[in-house]
Short mmCIF file of C-alpha atoms in Angstrom, two decimals:
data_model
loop_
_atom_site.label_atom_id
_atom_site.label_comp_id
_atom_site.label_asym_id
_atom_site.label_seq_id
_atom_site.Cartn_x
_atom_site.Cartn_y
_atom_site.Cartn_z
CA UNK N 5 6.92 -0.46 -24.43
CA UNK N 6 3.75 0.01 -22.05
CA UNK N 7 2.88 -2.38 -19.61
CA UNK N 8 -0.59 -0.46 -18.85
CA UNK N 9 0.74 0.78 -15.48
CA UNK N 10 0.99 4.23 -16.22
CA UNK N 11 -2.39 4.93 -14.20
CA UNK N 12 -1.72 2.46 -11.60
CA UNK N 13 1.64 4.73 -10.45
CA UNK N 14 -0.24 8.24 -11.48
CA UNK N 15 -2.63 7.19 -8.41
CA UNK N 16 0.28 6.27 -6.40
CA UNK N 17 1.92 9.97 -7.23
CA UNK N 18 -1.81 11.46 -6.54
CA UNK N 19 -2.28 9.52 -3.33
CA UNK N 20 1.09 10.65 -1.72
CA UNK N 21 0.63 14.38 -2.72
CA UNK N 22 -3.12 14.56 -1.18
CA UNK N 23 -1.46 13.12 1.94
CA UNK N 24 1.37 15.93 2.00
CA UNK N 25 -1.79 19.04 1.28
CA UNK N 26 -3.10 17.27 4.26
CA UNK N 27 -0.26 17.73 5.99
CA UNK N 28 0.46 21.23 4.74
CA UNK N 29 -2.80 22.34 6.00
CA UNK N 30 -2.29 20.60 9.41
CA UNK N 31 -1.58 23.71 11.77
CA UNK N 32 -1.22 22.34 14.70
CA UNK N 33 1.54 19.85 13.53
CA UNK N 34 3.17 22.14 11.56
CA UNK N 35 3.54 24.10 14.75
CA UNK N 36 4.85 20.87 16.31
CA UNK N 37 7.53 20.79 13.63
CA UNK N 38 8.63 24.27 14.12
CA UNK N 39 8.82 23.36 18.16
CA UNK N 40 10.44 20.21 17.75
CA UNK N 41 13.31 22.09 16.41
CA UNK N 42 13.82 24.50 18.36
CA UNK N 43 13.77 21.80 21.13
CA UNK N 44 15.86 20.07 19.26
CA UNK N 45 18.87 23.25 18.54
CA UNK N 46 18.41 23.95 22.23
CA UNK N 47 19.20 20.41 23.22
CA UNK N 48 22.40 20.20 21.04
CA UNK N 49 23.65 23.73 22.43
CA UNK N 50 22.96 22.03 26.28
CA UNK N 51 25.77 19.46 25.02
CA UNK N 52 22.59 16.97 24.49
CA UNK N 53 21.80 14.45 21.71
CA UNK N 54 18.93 13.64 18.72
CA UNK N 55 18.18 9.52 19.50
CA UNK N 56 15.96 7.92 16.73
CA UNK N 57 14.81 4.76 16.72
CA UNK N 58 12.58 2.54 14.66
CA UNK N 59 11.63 -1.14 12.90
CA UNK N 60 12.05 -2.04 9.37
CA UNK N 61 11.30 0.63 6.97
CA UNK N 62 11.17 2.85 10.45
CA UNK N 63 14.44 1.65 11.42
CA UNK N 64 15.96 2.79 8.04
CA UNK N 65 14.34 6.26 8.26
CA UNK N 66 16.11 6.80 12.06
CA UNK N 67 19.67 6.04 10.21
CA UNK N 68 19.05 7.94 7.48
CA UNK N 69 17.76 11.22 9.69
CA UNK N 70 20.71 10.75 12.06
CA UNK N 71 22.85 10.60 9.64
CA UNK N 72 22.10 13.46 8.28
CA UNK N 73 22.66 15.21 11.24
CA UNK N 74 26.02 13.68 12.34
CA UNK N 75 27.05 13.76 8.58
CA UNK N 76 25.60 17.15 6.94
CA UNK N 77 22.35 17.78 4.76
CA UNK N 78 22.03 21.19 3.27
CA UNK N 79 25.34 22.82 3.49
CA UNK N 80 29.00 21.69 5.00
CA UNK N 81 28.98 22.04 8.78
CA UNK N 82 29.85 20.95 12.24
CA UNK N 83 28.90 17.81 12.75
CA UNK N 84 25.12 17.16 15.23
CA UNK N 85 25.05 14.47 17.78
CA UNK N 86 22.83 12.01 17.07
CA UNK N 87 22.33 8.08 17.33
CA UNK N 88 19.72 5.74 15.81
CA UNK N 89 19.35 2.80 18.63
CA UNK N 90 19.80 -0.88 16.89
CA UNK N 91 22.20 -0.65 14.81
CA UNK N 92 24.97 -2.40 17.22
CA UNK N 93 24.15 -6.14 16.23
CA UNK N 94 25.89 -7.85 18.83
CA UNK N 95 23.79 -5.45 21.08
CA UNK N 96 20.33 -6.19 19.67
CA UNK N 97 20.89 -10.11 19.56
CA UNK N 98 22.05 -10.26 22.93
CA UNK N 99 19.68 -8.03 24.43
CA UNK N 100 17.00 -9.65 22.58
CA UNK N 101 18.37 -13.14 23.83
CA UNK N 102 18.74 -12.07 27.02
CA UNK N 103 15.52 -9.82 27.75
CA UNK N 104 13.08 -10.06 24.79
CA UNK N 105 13.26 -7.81 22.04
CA UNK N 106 10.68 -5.90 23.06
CA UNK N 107 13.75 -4.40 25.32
CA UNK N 108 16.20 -3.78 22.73
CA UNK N 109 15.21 -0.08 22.17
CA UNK N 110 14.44 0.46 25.89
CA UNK N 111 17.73 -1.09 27.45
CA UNK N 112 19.45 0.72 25.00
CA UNK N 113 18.00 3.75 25.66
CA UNK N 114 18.46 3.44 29.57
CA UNK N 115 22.31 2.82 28.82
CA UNK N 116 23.08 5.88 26.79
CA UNK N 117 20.36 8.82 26.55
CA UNK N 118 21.04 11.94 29.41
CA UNK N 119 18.12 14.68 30.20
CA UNK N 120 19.36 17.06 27.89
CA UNK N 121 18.72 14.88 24.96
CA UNK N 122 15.63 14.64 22.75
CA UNK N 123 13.94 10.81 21.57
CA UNK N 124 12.41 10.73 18.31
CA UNK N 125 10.95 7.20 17.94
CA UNK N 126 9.44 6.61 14.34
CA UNK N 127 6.18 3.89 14.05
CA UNK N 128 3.56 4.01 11.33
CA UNK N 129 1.18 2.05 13.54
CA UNK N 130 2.24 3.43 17.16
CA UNK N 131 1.90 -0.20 18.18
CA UNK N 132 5.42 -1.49 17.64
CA UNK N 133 5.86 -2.81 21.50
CA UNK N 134 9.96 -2.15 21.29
CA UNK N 135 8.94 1.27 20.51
CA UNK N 136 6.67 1.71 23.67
CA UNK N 137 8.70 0.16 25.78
CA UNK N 138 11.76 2.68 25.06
CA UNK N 139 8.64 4.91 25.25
CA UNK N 140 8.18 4.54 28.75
CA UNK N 141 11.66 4.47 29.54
CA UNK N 142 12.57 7.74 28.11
CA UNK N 143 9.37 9.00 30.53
CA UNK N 144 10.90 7.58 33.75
CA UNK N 145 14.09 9.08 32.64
CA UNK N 146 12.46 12.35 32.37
CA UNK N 147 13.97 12.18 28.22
CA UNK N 148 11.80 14.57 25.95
CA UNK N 149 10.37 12.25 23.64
CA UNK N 150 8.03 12.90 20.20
CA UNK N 151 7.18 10.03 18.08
CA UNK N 152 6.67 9.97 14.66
CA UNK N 153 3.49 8.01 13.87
CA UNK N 154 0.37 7.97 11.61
CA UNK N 155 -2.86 9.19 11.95
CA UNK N 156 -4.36 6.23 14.45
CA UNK N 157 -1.41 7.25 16.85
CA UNK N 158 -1.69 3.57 17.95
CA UNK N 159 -0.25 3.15 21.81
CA UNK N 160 1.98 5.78 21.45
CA UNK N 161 -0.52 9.01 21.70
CA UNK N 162 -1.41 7.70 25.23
CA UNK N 163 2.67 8.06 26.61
CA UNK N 164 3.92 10.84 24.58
CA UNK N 165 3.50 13.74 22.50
CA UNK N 166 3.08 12.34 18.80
CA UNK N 167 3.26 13.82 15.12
CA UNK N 168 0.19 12.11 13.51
CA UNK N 169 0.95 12.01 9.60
CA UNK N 170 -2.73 12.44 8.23
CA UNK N 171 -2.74 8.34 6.39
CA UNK N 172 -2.95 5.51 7.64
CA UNK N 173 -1.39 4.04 4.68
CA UNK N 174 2.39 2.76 5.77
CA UNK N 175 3.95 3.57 2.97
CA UNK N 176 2.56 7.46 3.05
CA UNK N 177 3.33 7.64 6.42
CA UNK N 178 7.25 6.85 6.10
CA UNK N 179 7.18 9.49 2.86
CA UNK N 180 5.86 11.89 5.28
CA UNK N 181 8.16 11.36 8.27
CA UNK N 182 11.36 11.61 5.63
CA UNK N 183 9.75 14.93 4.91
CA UNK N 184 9.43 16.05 8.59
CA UNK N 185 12.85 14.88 9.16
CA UNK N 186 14.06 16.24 6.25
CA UNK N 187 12.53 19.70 7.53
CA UNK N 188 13.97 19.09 11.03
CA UNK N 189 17.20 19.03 10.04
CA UNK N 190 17.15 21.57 7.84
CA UNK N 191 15.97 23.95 10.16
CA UNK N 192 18.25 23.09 12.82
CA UNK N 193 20.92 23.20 10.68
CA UNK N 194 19.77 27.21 9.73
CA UNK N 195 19.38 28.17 12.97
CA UNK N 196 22.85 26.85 14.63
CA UNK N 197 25.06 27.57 11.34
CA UNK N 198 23.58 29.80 8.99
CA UNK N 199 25.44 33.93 8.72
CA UNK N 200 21.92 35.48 10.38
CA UNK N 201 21.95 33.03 13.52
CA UNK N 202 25.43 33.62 14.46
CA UNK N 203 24.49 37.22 13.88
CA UNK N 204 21.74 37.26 16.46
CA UNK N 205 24.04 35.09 18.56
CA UNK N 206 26.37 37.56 19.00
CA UNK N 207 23.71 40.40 19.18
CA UNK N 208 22.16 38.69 22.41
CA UNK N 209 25.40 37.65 24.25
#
């Protein structure tokens, strides 16, 4: 039975691939990627940490990528250290009681993030005022932050190095920053675990 929506979802299917050839033709992020990674290895060998952070759909998106990094994603490993803020609710409410919620990132943040770790906050909009407040934070703390974000960059392009998915659809952005996660991990995973790092390890030390 057809409901007539076939072409309805085809466009949906079309929409999210032209915003991923964007993004695949996008240089300069794609060499933010590849940095971000190797940031990122270099942070976990330093005994550091990957924080994500984000609302909503956002905030499901930071569990989801730190789990796969404390958990596995390509092949069985050690496990990464990494955190998504928010997800201790006695923690949220009472910050949020106690100093707005527009603090709940941020005071989080404060209480557990060291130099040697890297932020990755995640908003489509780059508005989300919990975001730029753990924003700031993670500056004054001297925390290596890069936020996930669509192509407006929103607030967040003015305090910190962003990765500007090429939509400003919500919905293609979040697609997009599974995919960069996805890629994150993967490469981070390659270059700590896989049979060729170790060998170049061991050729350098």
């Amino acid at each position: 039975m057809s409901f007539g929506l076939q072409e309805d979802i085809k466009t949906e299917i079309e929409d999210s691939i032209s915003v991923k050839q964007a993004l695949l033709k996008d240089h300069a992020l794609l060499a933010k990627i590849e940095t971000l990674a190797i940031e990122c290895q270099q942070a976990l060998i330093s005994g550091g940490k990957i924080i994500f952070a984000g609302n909503g759909g956002s905030f499901a998106d930071a569990q989801h990528l730190s789990a796969e990094f404390t958990s596995r994603f390509q092949f069985d490993r050690a496990p990464l250290a990494s955190i998504a803020l928010g997800t201790n609710n006695s923690s949220i409410s009472a910050i949020g009681n106690d100093y707005g919620y527009e603090q709940v990132f941020a005071r989080e943040l404060l209480a557990i993030a060291k130099p040697q770790d890297i932020y990755i906050p995640i908003t489509t909009s780059g508005n989300s005022s919990n975001i730029l407040e753990s924003i700031k934070i993670a500056n004054a703390n001297h925390i290596k932050t890069l936020c996930l974000t669509g192509e407006a960059g929103g607030q967040a392009k003015n305090l910190c190095d962003c990765m500007q998915v090429p939509s400003n659809d919500t919905a293609r952005i979040q697609e997009c920053h599974i995919l960069i996660g996805h890629i994150l991990c993967g490469q981070i995973e390659r270059m700590l675990f896989s049979a060729e790092y170790t060998a170049i390890s061991k050729g350098l030390s």
